[in-house]
Amino acid sequence: MPYFAGIEGGASHSTCIICDETGDCISILEGLGTNHWQIGMDLTVARLAEMVERAKELADISEDTPLDVLGLSLSGLGQKDVQQELKDLLRSSFPDLAKSYVCSEDTIGSIYTASPNGGMVLISGTGSNAHVINPDGSSYNCGGWGHFMGDEGSAFHIALRAIKIVFDDMDGLRKSPYPIELVWSLIKEYFKVENRGDMLPHFYKKFDKSFFARLCIKLSRAAEEGDRLAKYLFDEAGDNLGRMAAALIPKVQTDNLKSDPFKIVCVGSVWLSLPLLVAGFLSGLQKANITFDINLVRLKKSSAFGACYHAVDAVGLQLPRHYPDNFDVLVQYNHESKCLCNQ
């Protein structure tokens, strides 16, 4: 029996799945992070191999039975030369792991989990990124350059904007559009500071991007409870995310979009605050001339499934799949009415 596998790999954790020839998932497990920029290529290869061997054991597949194909959709794996280096190391170090490998960056797995015909992934987590893939394999990016260059629409950027607006208002440099008192109290409580000077260690010696980003949780609650400045921050973030999508809309191939709406896969924890983002997102999205319907979707399954599907297709094998089982539609954009609505 043939076996097909996929791994979704991030900086903090990874997921491995194995499917049989019917398309059923017969094994799934979680593992450690597999971003080679953070842990090095040798440790990345070791972690990938360990995950596969454990997944094979769970599926009662013998250790010396290689997978027919293993799809690797990992963060930090966008360069072709790095992909080849990873494949070469896997083949030389673990010759019985898989017959063939298909490597890609992590956004590929997200898109292929939702659609066989390409789509867009719009990431809004600690950082932000937008990536579109067309049916012919062409792909384009917007954002993803890190917090030094932007990360607009991300949790980090929302937190940074909150602090910046408060500081500018208190300096008299630029007045906040709304009262700052509640947001400033949240900042002080979260960072355990009494004044702005106490924030300096967090800006320099103790800087932690993920820690800054988690302030976004408190800000989202404040926005939900009606604080106008917090609501403004999420409206601004939604507009930035909409603009990122709009920047890529002209790159989308529309041949297959007459009967099936174009899918934007929403990845990251900021999307949990979708009601706070919708108005701004629509404003930003409409910066593009859109001639097709769009579904914003959230995955119900790991993008390891997309890594597996992509690999199977890339090597010309067959694997049954039912895409609607893999995602929920969050909102729909109708290009004729130019509005977002719930399904």
mmCIF file of C-alpha atoms in Angstrom:
data_model
loop_
_atom_site.group_PDB
_atom_site.id
_atom_site.type_symbol
_atom_site.label_atom_id
_atom_site.label_comp_id
_atom_site.label_asym_id
_atom_site.label_seq_id
_atom_site.Cartn_x
_atom_site.Cartn_y
_atom_site.Cartn_z
ATOM 1 C CA MET A 1 0.000 0.000 0.000
ATOM 2 C CA PRO A 2 1.348 3.466 -0.847
ATOM 3 C CA TYR A 3 1.718 6.043 1.924
ATOM 4 C CA PHE A 4 1.774 9.810 1.555
ATOM 5 C CA ALA A 5 2.841 12.278 4.243
ATOM 6 C CA GLY A 6 3.078 15.977 4.918
ATOM 7 C CA ILE A 7 4.702 18.119 7.579
ATOM 8 C CA GLU A 8 3.695 21.624 8.555
ATOM 9 C CA GLY A 9 6.714 23.157 10.255
ATOM 10 C CA GLY A 10 6.834 26.383 12.227
ATOM 11 C CA ALA A 11 9.254 28.094 14.549
ATOM 12 C CA SER A 12 7.694 26.718 17.729
ATOM 13 C CA HIS A 13 5.970 23.480 16.712
ATOM 14 C CA SER A 14 5.329 21.160 13.756
ATOM 15 C CA THR A 15 2.666 18.665 12.682
ATOM 16 C CA CYS A 16 3.102 15.463 10.691
ATOM 17 C CA ILE A 17 0.325 13.487 8.989
ATOM 18 C CA ILE A 18 0.322 10.247 6.986
ATOM 19 C CA CYS A 19 -2.451 9.316 4.537
ATOM 20 C CA ASP A 20 -3.148 5.965 2.888
ATOM 21 C CA GLU A 21 -4.211 5.478 -0.738
ATOM 22 C CA THR A 22 -7.884 6.163 0.125
ATOM 23 C CA GLY A 23 -7.035 9.654 1.369
ATOM 24 C CA ASP A 24 -7.740 8.764 5.008
ATOM 25 C CA CYS A 25 -5.369 10.181 7.587
ATOM 26 C CA ILE A 26 -3.975 7.171 9.452
ATOM 27 C CA SER A 27 -1.501 9.029 11.659
ATOM 28 C CA ILE A 28 -1.089 12.540 13.042
ATOM 29 C CA LEU A 29 1.277 13.881 15.674
ATOM 30 C CA GLU A 30 2.824 17.082 16.961
ATOM 31 C CA GLY A 31 6.532 17.806 17.152
ATOM 32 C CA LEU A 32 9.056 20.538 17.874
ATOM 33 C CA GLY A 33 9.829 23.549 15.687
ATOM 34 C CA THR A 34 11.590 22.976 12.369
ATOM 35 C CA ASN A 35 12.699 26.426 11.196
ATOM 36 C CA HIS A 36 16.280 25.873 10.043
ATOM 37 C CA TRP A 37 17.166 29.556 10.508
ATOM 38 C CA GLN A 38 16.568 29.142 14.233
ATOM 39 C CA ILE A 39 17.903 25.644 14.966
ATOM 40 C CA GLY A 40 20.228 24.849 12.059
ATOM 41 C CA MET A 41 19.798 22.424 9.178
ATOM 42 C CA ASP A 42 21.196 19.338 10.937
ATOM 43 C CA LEU A 43 18.767 19.574 13.843
ATOM 44 C CA THR A 44 15.903 20.359 11.450
ATOM 45 C CA VAL A 45 16.610 17.153 9.509
ATOM 46 C CA ALA A 46 16.832 15.139 12.724
ATOM 47 C CA ARG A 47 13.507 16.484 14.003
ATOM 48 C CA LEU A 48 11.759 15.841 10.690
ATOM 49 C CA ALA A 49 13.024 12.272 10.559
ATOM 50 C CA GLU A 50 12.030 11.613 14.157
ATOM 51 C CA MET A 51 8.500 12.885 13.505
ATOM 52 C CA VAL A 52 8.099 10.697 10.438
ATOM 53 C CA GLU A 53 9.390 7.594 12.212
ATOM 54 C CA ARG A 54 7.044 8.173 15.149
ATOM 55 C CA ALA A 55 4.119 8.768 12.778
ATOM 56 C CA LYS A 56 4.943 5.561 10.883
ATOM 57 C CA GLU A 57 5.022 3.666 14.157
ATOM 58 C CA LEU A 58 1.587 5.029 15.102
ATOM 59 C CA ALA A 59 0.266 3.892 11.715
ATOM 60 C CA ASP A 60 1.830 0.414 12.054
ATOM 61 C CA ILE A 61 4.140 1.055 9.109
ATOM 62 C CA SER A 62 7.424 -0.804 9.384
ATOM 63 C CA GLU A 63 10.545 1.273 9.896
ATOM 64 C CA ASP A 64 12.130 0.069 6.649
ATOM 65 C CA THR A 65 9.057 0.910 4.522
ATOM 66 C CA PRO A 66 9.670 4.307 2.886
ATOM 67 C CA LEU A 67 6.856 6.763 2.313
ATOM 68 C CA ASP A 68 6.029 7.213 -1.365
ATOM 69 C CA VAL A 69 6.306 10.973 -0.981
ATOM 70 C CA LEU A 70 6.860 13.403 1.886
ATOM 71 C CA GLY A 71 5.753 17.017 1.524
ATOM 72 C CA LEU A 72 7.586 19.528 3.693
ATOM 73 C CA SER A 73 5.925 22.910 4.133
ATOM 74 C CA LEU A 74 8.235 24.679 6.575
ATOM 75 C CA SER A 75 8.766 28.245 7.715
ATOM 76 C CA GLY A 76 12.022 29.664 6.388
ATOM 77 C CA LEU A 77 12.121 27.236 3.450
ATOM 78 C CA GLY A 78 11.441 29.623 0.590
ATOM 79 C CA GLN A 79 14.798 29.432 -1.202
ATOM 80 C CA LYS A 80 15.384 26.702 -3.820
ATOM 81 C CA ASP A 81 18.972 26.062 -2.786
ATOM 82 C CA VAL A 82 17.926 25.572 0.847
ATOM 83 C CA GLN A 83 15.158 23.196 -0.243
ATOM 84 C CA GLN A 84 17.684 21.129 -2.208
ATOM 85 C CA GLU A 85 20.095 21.087 0.735
ATOM 86 C CA LEU A 86 17.323 19.765 2.983
ATOM 87 C CA LYS A 87 16.358 17.018 0.523
ATOM 88 C CA ASP A 88 19.968 15.945 0.049
ATOM 89 C CA LEU A 89 20.529 15.700 3.806
ATOM 90 C CA LEU A 90 17.355 13.676 4.322
ATOM 91 C CA ARG A 91 18.301 11.235 1.562
ATOM 92 C CA SER A 92 21.858 10.745 2.796
ATOM 93 C CA SER A 93 21.062 10.559 6.506
ATOM 94 C CA PHE A 94 17.750 8.674 6.391
ATOM 95 C CA PRO A 95 17.599 6.671 3.123
ATOM 96 C CA ASP A 96 14.492 4.684 4.148
ATOM 97 C CA LEU A 97 12.417 7.690 5.176
ATOM 98 C CA ALA A 98 10.730 8.482 1.814
ATOM 99 C CA LYS A 99 11.143 7.788 -1.884
ATOM 100 C CA SER A 100 10.775 11.433 -2.837
ATOM 101 C CA TYR A 101 10.481 14.843 -1.210
ATOM 102 C CA VAL A 102 8.685 18.038 -2.172
ATOM 103 C CA CYS A 103 9.789 21.122 -0.231
ATOM 104 C CA SER A 104 8.087 24.501 0.060
ATOM 105 C CA GLU A 105 7.623 27.387 2.449
ATOM 106 C CA ASP A 106 4.848 27.151 5.037
ATOM 107 C CA THR A 107 2.346 29.302 3.144
ATOM 108 C CA ILE A 108 2.113 26.666 0.390
ATOM 109 C CA GLY A 109 0.717 24.092 2.791
ATOM 110 C CA SER A 110 -1.969 26.477 4.018
ATOM 111 C CA ILE A 111 -3.192 27.268 0.514
ATOM 112 C CA TYR A 112 -3.197 23.672 -0.732
ATOM 113 C CA THR A 113 -5.153 22.524 2.319
ATOM 114 C CA ALA A 114 -8.042 24.681 1.119
ATOM 115 C CA SER A 115 -7.771 24.513 -2.673
ATOM 116 C CA PRO A 116 -6.112 22.543 -5.489
ATOM 117 C CA ASN A 117 -6.188 25.602 -7.754
ATOM 118 C CA GLY A 118 -4.119 28.019 -5.737
ATOM 119 C CA GLY A 119 -5.298 30.917 -3.613
ATOM 120 C CA MET A 120 -3.947 33.361 -1.095
ATOM 121 C CA VAL A 121 -2.754 32.968 2.471
ATOM 122 C CA LEU A 122 -2.988 36.063 4.658
ATOM 123 C CA ILE A 123 -1.052 35.651 7.880
ATOM 124 C CA SER A 124 -1.795 37.836 10.877
ATOM 125 C CA GLY A 125 -0.134 36.368 13.927
ATOM 126 C CA THR A 126 2.922 37.696 15.720
ATOM 127 C CA GLY A 127 3.969 38.974 12.279
ATOM 128 C CA SER A 128 2.135 39.351 8.982
ATOM 129 C CA ASN A 129 2.548 38.156 5.410
ATOM 130 C CA ALA A 130 0.495 37.660 2.253
ATOM 131 C CA HIS A 131 1.271 35.093 -0.431
ATOM 132 C CA VAL A 132 -0.672 34.175 -3.562
ATOM 133 C CA ILE A 133 -0.200 31.037 -5.661
ATOM 134 C CA ASN A 134 -1.750 30.576 -9.116
ATOM 135 C CA PRO A 135 -2.748 27.321 -10.824
ATOM 136 C CA ASP A 136 0.292 27.575 -13.097
ATOM 137 C CA GLY A 137 2.596 27.649 -10.078
ATOM 138 C CA SER A 138 3.474 31.346 -10.237
ATOM 139 C CA SER A 139 3.532 33.031 -6.842
ATOM 140 C CA TYR A 140 3.799 36.532 -5.407
ATOM 141 C CA ASN A 141 4.353 38.031 -1.951
ATOM 142 C CA CYS A 142 3.331 41.174 -0.130
ATOM 143 C CA GLY A 143 4.834 41.880 3.278
ATOM 144 C CA GLY A 144 6.572 39.294 5.391
ATOM 145 C CA TRP A 145 9.658 41.467 5.856
ATOM 146 C CA GLY A 146 9.612 41.430 9.662
ATOM 147 C CA HIS A 147 8.912 44.019 12.338
ATOM 148 C CA PHE A 148 11.807 46.292 11.381
ATOM 149 C CA MET A 149 10.230 46.861 7.944
ATOM 150 C CA GLY A 150 6.567 46.663 8.875
ATOM 151 C CA ASP A 151 4.533 43.592 9.914
ATOM 152 C CA GLU A 152 1.439 45.751 9.421
ATOM 153 C CA GLY A 153 -1.798 44.116 10.540
ATOM 154 C CA SER A 154 -0.015 41.753 12.929
ATOM 155 C CA ALA A 155 -0.380 41.395 16.696
ATOM 156 C CA PHE A 156 3.053 42.965 17.151
ATOM 157 C CA HIS A 157 2.152 45.930 14.982
ATOM 158 C CA ILE A 158 -1.154 46.478 16.798
ATOM 159 C CA ALA A 159 0.705 46.512 20.127
ATOM 160 C CA LEU A 160 3.415 48.800 18.748
ATOM 161 C CA ARG A 161 0.823 51.209 17.357
ATOM 162 C CA ALA A 162 -0.950 51.314 20.734
ATOM 163 C CA ILE A 163 2.272 52.265 22.510
ATOM 164 C CA LYS A 164 3.326 54.727 19.819
ATOM 165 C CA ILE A 165 -0.030 56.537 19.771
ATOM 166 C CA VAL A 166 -0.033 56.837 23.569
ATOM 167 C CA PHE A 167 3.565 58.071 23.721
ATOM 168 C CA ASP A 168 3.075 60.578 20.895
ATOM 169 C CA ASP A 169 -0.051 61.947 22.584
ATOM 170 C CA MET A 170 1.729 62.322 25.938
ATOM 171 C CA ASP A 171 4.702 63.983 24.212
ATOM 172 C CA GLY A 172 2.407 66.438 22.452
ATOM 173 C CA LEU A 173 3.869 65.293 19.147
ATOM 174 C CA ARG A 174 0.640 63.958 17.653
ATOM 175 C CA LYS A 175 -2.735 63.896 19.372
ATOM 176 C CA SER A 176 -4.422 60.519 19.618
ATOM 177 C CA PRO A 177 -7.688 60.239 17.648
ATOM 178 C CA TYR A 178 -9.381 58.934 20.818
ATOM 179 C CA PRO A 179 -8.771 59.071 24.597
ATOM 180 C CA ILE A 180 -5.669 57.127 25.638
ATOM 181 C CA GLU A 181 -6.404 56.480 29.325
ATOM 182 C CA LEU A 182 -7.636 52.887 29.112
ATOM 183 C CA VAL A 183 -5.030 51.745 26.588
ATOM 184 C CA TRP A 184 -2.250 53.370 28.626
ATOM 185 C CA SER A 185 -3.471 51.593 31.764
ATOM 186 C CA LEU A 186 -3.422 48.274 29.871
ATOM 187 C CA ILE A 187 0.136 48.921 28.703
ATOM 188 C CA LYS A 188 1.296 49.704 32.248
ATOM 189 C CA GLU A 189 -0.451 46.655 33.650
ATOM 190 C CA TYR A 190 0.881 44.309 30.963
ATOM 191 C CA PHE A 191 4.506 45.467 31.097
ATOM 192 C CA LYS A 192 4.387 46.028 34.877
ATOM 193 C CA VAL A 193 5.635 49.614 34.619
ATOM 194 C CA GLU A 194 4.706 52.852 36.361
ATOM 195 C CA ASN A 195 5.789 55.363 33.700
ATOM 196 C CA ARG A 196 7.098 55.600 30.164
ATOM 197 C CA GLY A 197 10.708 55.576 31.274
ATOM 198 C CA ASP A 198 10.189 52.117 32.717
ATOM 199 C CA MET A 199 9.419 50.896 29.182
ATOM 200 C CA LEU A 200 12.959 51.561 27.926
ATOM 201 C CA PRO A 201 14.376 48.143 28.961
ATOM 202 C CA HIS A 202 11.576 46.489 26.969
ATOM 203 C CA PHE A 203 12.558 48.541 23.915
ATOM 204 C CA TYR A 204 16.231 47.568 24.173
ATOM 205 C CA LYS A 205 17.762 44.980 26.554
ATOM 206 C CA LYS A 206 14.581 42.977 27.181
ATOM 207 C CA PHE A 207 13.006 43.332 23.745
ATOM 208 C CA ASP A 208 10.840 40.307 22.927
ATOM 209 C CA LYS A 209 8.673 40.516 19.825
ATOM 210 C CA SER A 210 6.342 37.715 20.911
ATOM 211 C CA PHE A 211 5.871 39.319 24.329
ATOM 212 C CA PHE A 212 4.953 42.657 22.722
ATOM 213 C CA ALA A 213 2.519 40.848 20.424
ATOM 214 C CA ARG A 214 0.621 39.271 23.310
ATOM 215 C CA LEU A 215 -0.455 42.743 24.472
ATOM 216 C CA CYS A 216 -2.847 42.452 21.530
ATOM 217 C CA ILE A 217 -5.018 40.063 23.581
ATOM 218 C CA LYS A 218 -5.755 42.760 26.155
ATOM 219 C CA LEU A 219 -6.339 45.326 23.420
ATOM 220 C CA SER A 220 -8.838 43.063 21.660
ATOM 221 C CA ARG A 221 -10.833 42.666 24.859
ATOM 222 C CA ALA A 222 -10.845 46.431 25.339
ATOM 223 C CA ALA A 223 -12.049 46.894 21.772
ATOM 224 C CA GLU A 224 -14.814 44.340 22.250
ATOM 225 C CA GLU A 225 -15.897 46.245 25.363
ATOM 226 C CA GLY A 226 -16.114 49.475 23.374
ATOM 227 C CA ASP A 227 -12.895 51.411 23.974
ATOM 228 C CA ARG A 228 -12.640 53.683 20.960
ATOM 229 C CA LEU A 229 -8.840 53.761 20.691
ATOM 230 C CA ALA A 230 -8.605 49.974 20.888
ATOM 231 C CA LYS A 231 -11.316 49.656 18.219
ATOM 232 C CA TYR A 232 -9.386 52.138 16.067
ATOM 233 C CA LEU A 233 -6.251 49.985 16.332
ATOM 234 C CA PHE A 234 -8.065 46.909 15.009
ATOM 235 C CA ASP A 235 -9.793 48.912 12.298
ATOM 236 C CA GLU A 236 -6.369 50.138 11.191
ATOM 237 C CA ALA A 237 -4.999 46.573 11.292
ATOM 238 C CA GLY A 238 -7.915 45.341 9.186
ATOM 239 C CA ASP A 239 -7.230 48.073 6.632
ATOM 240 C CA ASN A 240 -3.568 47.031 6.436
ATOM 241 C CA LEU A 241 -4.505 43.384 5.907
ATOM 242 C CA GLY A 242 -7.027 44.376 3.255
ATOM 243 C CA ARG A 243 -4.377 46.450 1.489
ATOM 244 C CA MET A 244 -1.988 43.483 1.482
ATOM 245 C CA ALA A 245 -4.659 41.346 -0.161
ATOM 246 C CA ALA A 246 -5.492 44.144 -2.607
ATOM 247 C CA ALA A 247 -1.831 44.436 -3.614
ATOM 248 C CA LEU A 248 -1.894 40.810 -4.794
ATOM 249 C CA ILE A 249 -5.340 40.779 -6.420
ATOM 250 C CA PRO A 250 -3.955 41.963 -9.812
ATOM 251 C CA LYS A 251 -1.613 38.925 -9.776
ATOM 252 C CA VAL A 252 -4.461 36.393 -9.446
ATOM 253 C CA GLN A 253 -5.263 34.223 -12.465
ATOM 254 C CA THR A 254 -9.037 34.308 -12.859
ATOM 255 C CA ASP A 255 -9.638 31.442 -15.322
ATOM 256 C CA ASN A 256 -10.995 29.022 -12.680
ATOM 257 C CA LEU A 257 -12.963 31.547 -10.615
ATOM 258 C CA LYS A 258 -16.287 31.586 -12.475
ATOM 259 C CA SER A 259 -17.844 28.755 -10.456
ATOM 260 C CA ASP A 260 -15.647 28.635 -7.358
ATOM 261 C CA PRO A 261 -14.847 31.747 -5.280
ATOM 262 C CA PHE A 262 -11.213 32.681 -4.785
ATOM 263 C CA LYS A 263 -10.028 31.613 -1.331
ATOM 264 C CA ILE A 264 -8.037 33.707 1.097
ATOM 265 C CA VAL A 265 -6.807 31.463 3.911
ATOM 266 C CA CYS A 266 -6.682 33.471 7.142
ATOM 267 C CA VAL A 267 -3.858 32.245 9.364
ATOM 268 C CA GLY A 268 -2.854 33.583 12.780
ATOM 269 C CA SER A 269 -4.404 34.507 16.102
ATOM 270 C CA VAL A 270 -5.381 38.079 15.150
ATOM 271 C CA TRP A 271 -8.098 36.606 12.903
ATOM 272 C CA LEU A 272 -9.838 35.423 16.076
ATOM 273 C CA SER A 273 -10.872 39.085 16.353
ATOM 274 C CA LEU A 274 -12.437 39.074 12.888
ATOM 275 C CA PRO A 275 -15.484 41.222 13.837
ATOM 276 C CA LEU A 276 -13.067 43.987 14.863
ATOM 277 C CA LEU A 277 -11.193 43.748 11.545
ATOM 278 C CA VAL A 278 -14.020 43.464 9.009
ATOM 279 C CA ALA A 279 -14.772 47.145 8.353
ATOM 280 C CA GLY A 280 -11.120 48.072 7.943
ATOM 281 C CA PHE A 281 -10.400 44.977 5.879
ATOM 282 C CA LEU A 282 -13.172 45.824 3.427
ATOM 283 C CA SER A 283 -11.842 49.370 3.087
ATOM 284 C CA GLY A 284 -8.341 48.124 2.343
ATOM 285 C CA LEU A 285 -9.474 45.316 0.040
ATOM 286 C CA GLN A 286 -11.461 47.715 -2.129
ATOM 287 C CA LYS A 287 -8.273 49.510 -3.099
ATOM 288 C CA ALA A 288 -8.118 46.805 -5.793
ATOM 289 C CA ASN A 289 -10.400 46.358 -8.784
ATOM 290 C CA ILE A 290 -11.950 42.973 -7.955
ATOM 291 C CA THR A 291 -13.828 41.069 -10.653
ATOM 292 C CA PHE A 292 -14.490 37.798 -8.789
ATOM 293 C CA ASP A 293 -16.020 36.587 -5.517
ATOM 294 C CA ILE A 294 -13.796 35.845 -2.543
ATOM 295 C CA ASN A 295 -14.206 33.565 0.467
ATOM 296 C CA LEU A 296 -12.160 34.252 3.573
ATOM 297 C CA VAL A 297 -11.621 30.832 5.150
ATOM 298 C CA ARG A 298 -10.061 29.386 8.289
ATOM 299 C CA LEU A 299 -8.505 25.935 8.205
ATOM 300 C CA LYS A 300 -10.012 23.174 10.337
ATOM 301 C CA LYS A 301 -7.128 20.840 9.595
ATOM 302 C CA SER A 302 -3.387 21.248 9.798
ATOM 303 C CA SER A 303 -1.674 22.633 6.717
ATOM 304 C CA ALA A 304 0.330 19.411 6.841
ATOM 305 C CA PHE A 305 -2.541 18.083 4.706
ATOM 306 C CA GLY A 306 -1.794 20.770 2.120
ATOM 307 C CA ALA A 307 1.890 19.863 2.225
ATOM 308 C CA CYS A 308 0.890 16.261 1.508
ATOM 309 C CA TYR A 309 -1.533 17.188 -1.298
ATOM 310 C CA HIS A 310 1.018 19.495 -2.921
ATOM 311 C CA ALA A 311 3.684 16.794 -2.829
ATOM 312 C CA VAL A 312 1.378 14.138 -4.284
ATOM 313 C CA ASP A 313 0.414 16.423 -7.170
ATOM 314 C CA ALA A 314 4.013 17.510 -7.757
ATOM 315 C CA VAL A 315 5.218 13.934 -8.325
ATOM 316 C CA GLY A 316 2.180 12.910 -10.395
ATOM 317 C CA LEU A 317 0.539 10.513 -7.924
ATOM 318 C CA GLN A 318 -3.158 10.248 -7.020
ATOM 319 C CA LEU A 319 -4.774 10.883 -3.631
ATOM 320 C CA PRO A 320 -8.537 11.316 -3.017
ATOM 321 C CA ARG A 321 -9.448 14.410 -1.014
ATOM 322 C CA HIS A 322 -12.529 16.463 -0.094
ATOM 323 C CA TYR A 323 -11.488 20.074 0.368
ATOM 324 C CA PRO A 324 -14.692 21.421 2.017
ATOM 325 C CA ASP A 325 -13.898 19.209 5.029
ATOM 326 C CA ASN A 326 -10.694 21.161 5.581
ATOM 327 C CA PHE A 327 -11.950 24.697 6.211
ATOM 328 C CA ASP A 328 -14.779 26.948 7.390
ATOM 329 C CA VAL A 329 -15.893 30.019 5.448
ATOM 330 C CA LEU A 330 -15.633 33.080 7.700
ATOM 331 C CA VAL A 331 -17.038 35.776 5.420
ATOM 332 C CA GLN A 332 -17.691 36.181 1.721
ATOM 333 C CA TYR A 333 -16.945 39.114 -0.566
ATOM 334 C CA ASN A 334 -19.368 39.639 -3.421
ATOM 335 C CA HIS A 335 -17.659 41.573 -6.192
ATOM 336 C CA GLU A 336 -20.945 42.850 -7.628
ATOM 337 C CA SER A 337 -22.357 44.270 -4.389
ATOM 338 C CA LYS A 338 -18.838 45.092 -3.128
ATOM 339 C CA CYS A 339 -19.662 43.973 0.390
ATOM 340 C CA LEU A 340 -18.604 41.379 2.952
ATOM 341 C CA CYS A 341 -21.275 39.141 4.401
ATOM 342 C CA ASN A 342 -21.475 36.059 6.609
ATOM 343 C CA GLN A 343 -22.063 32.752 4.876
#
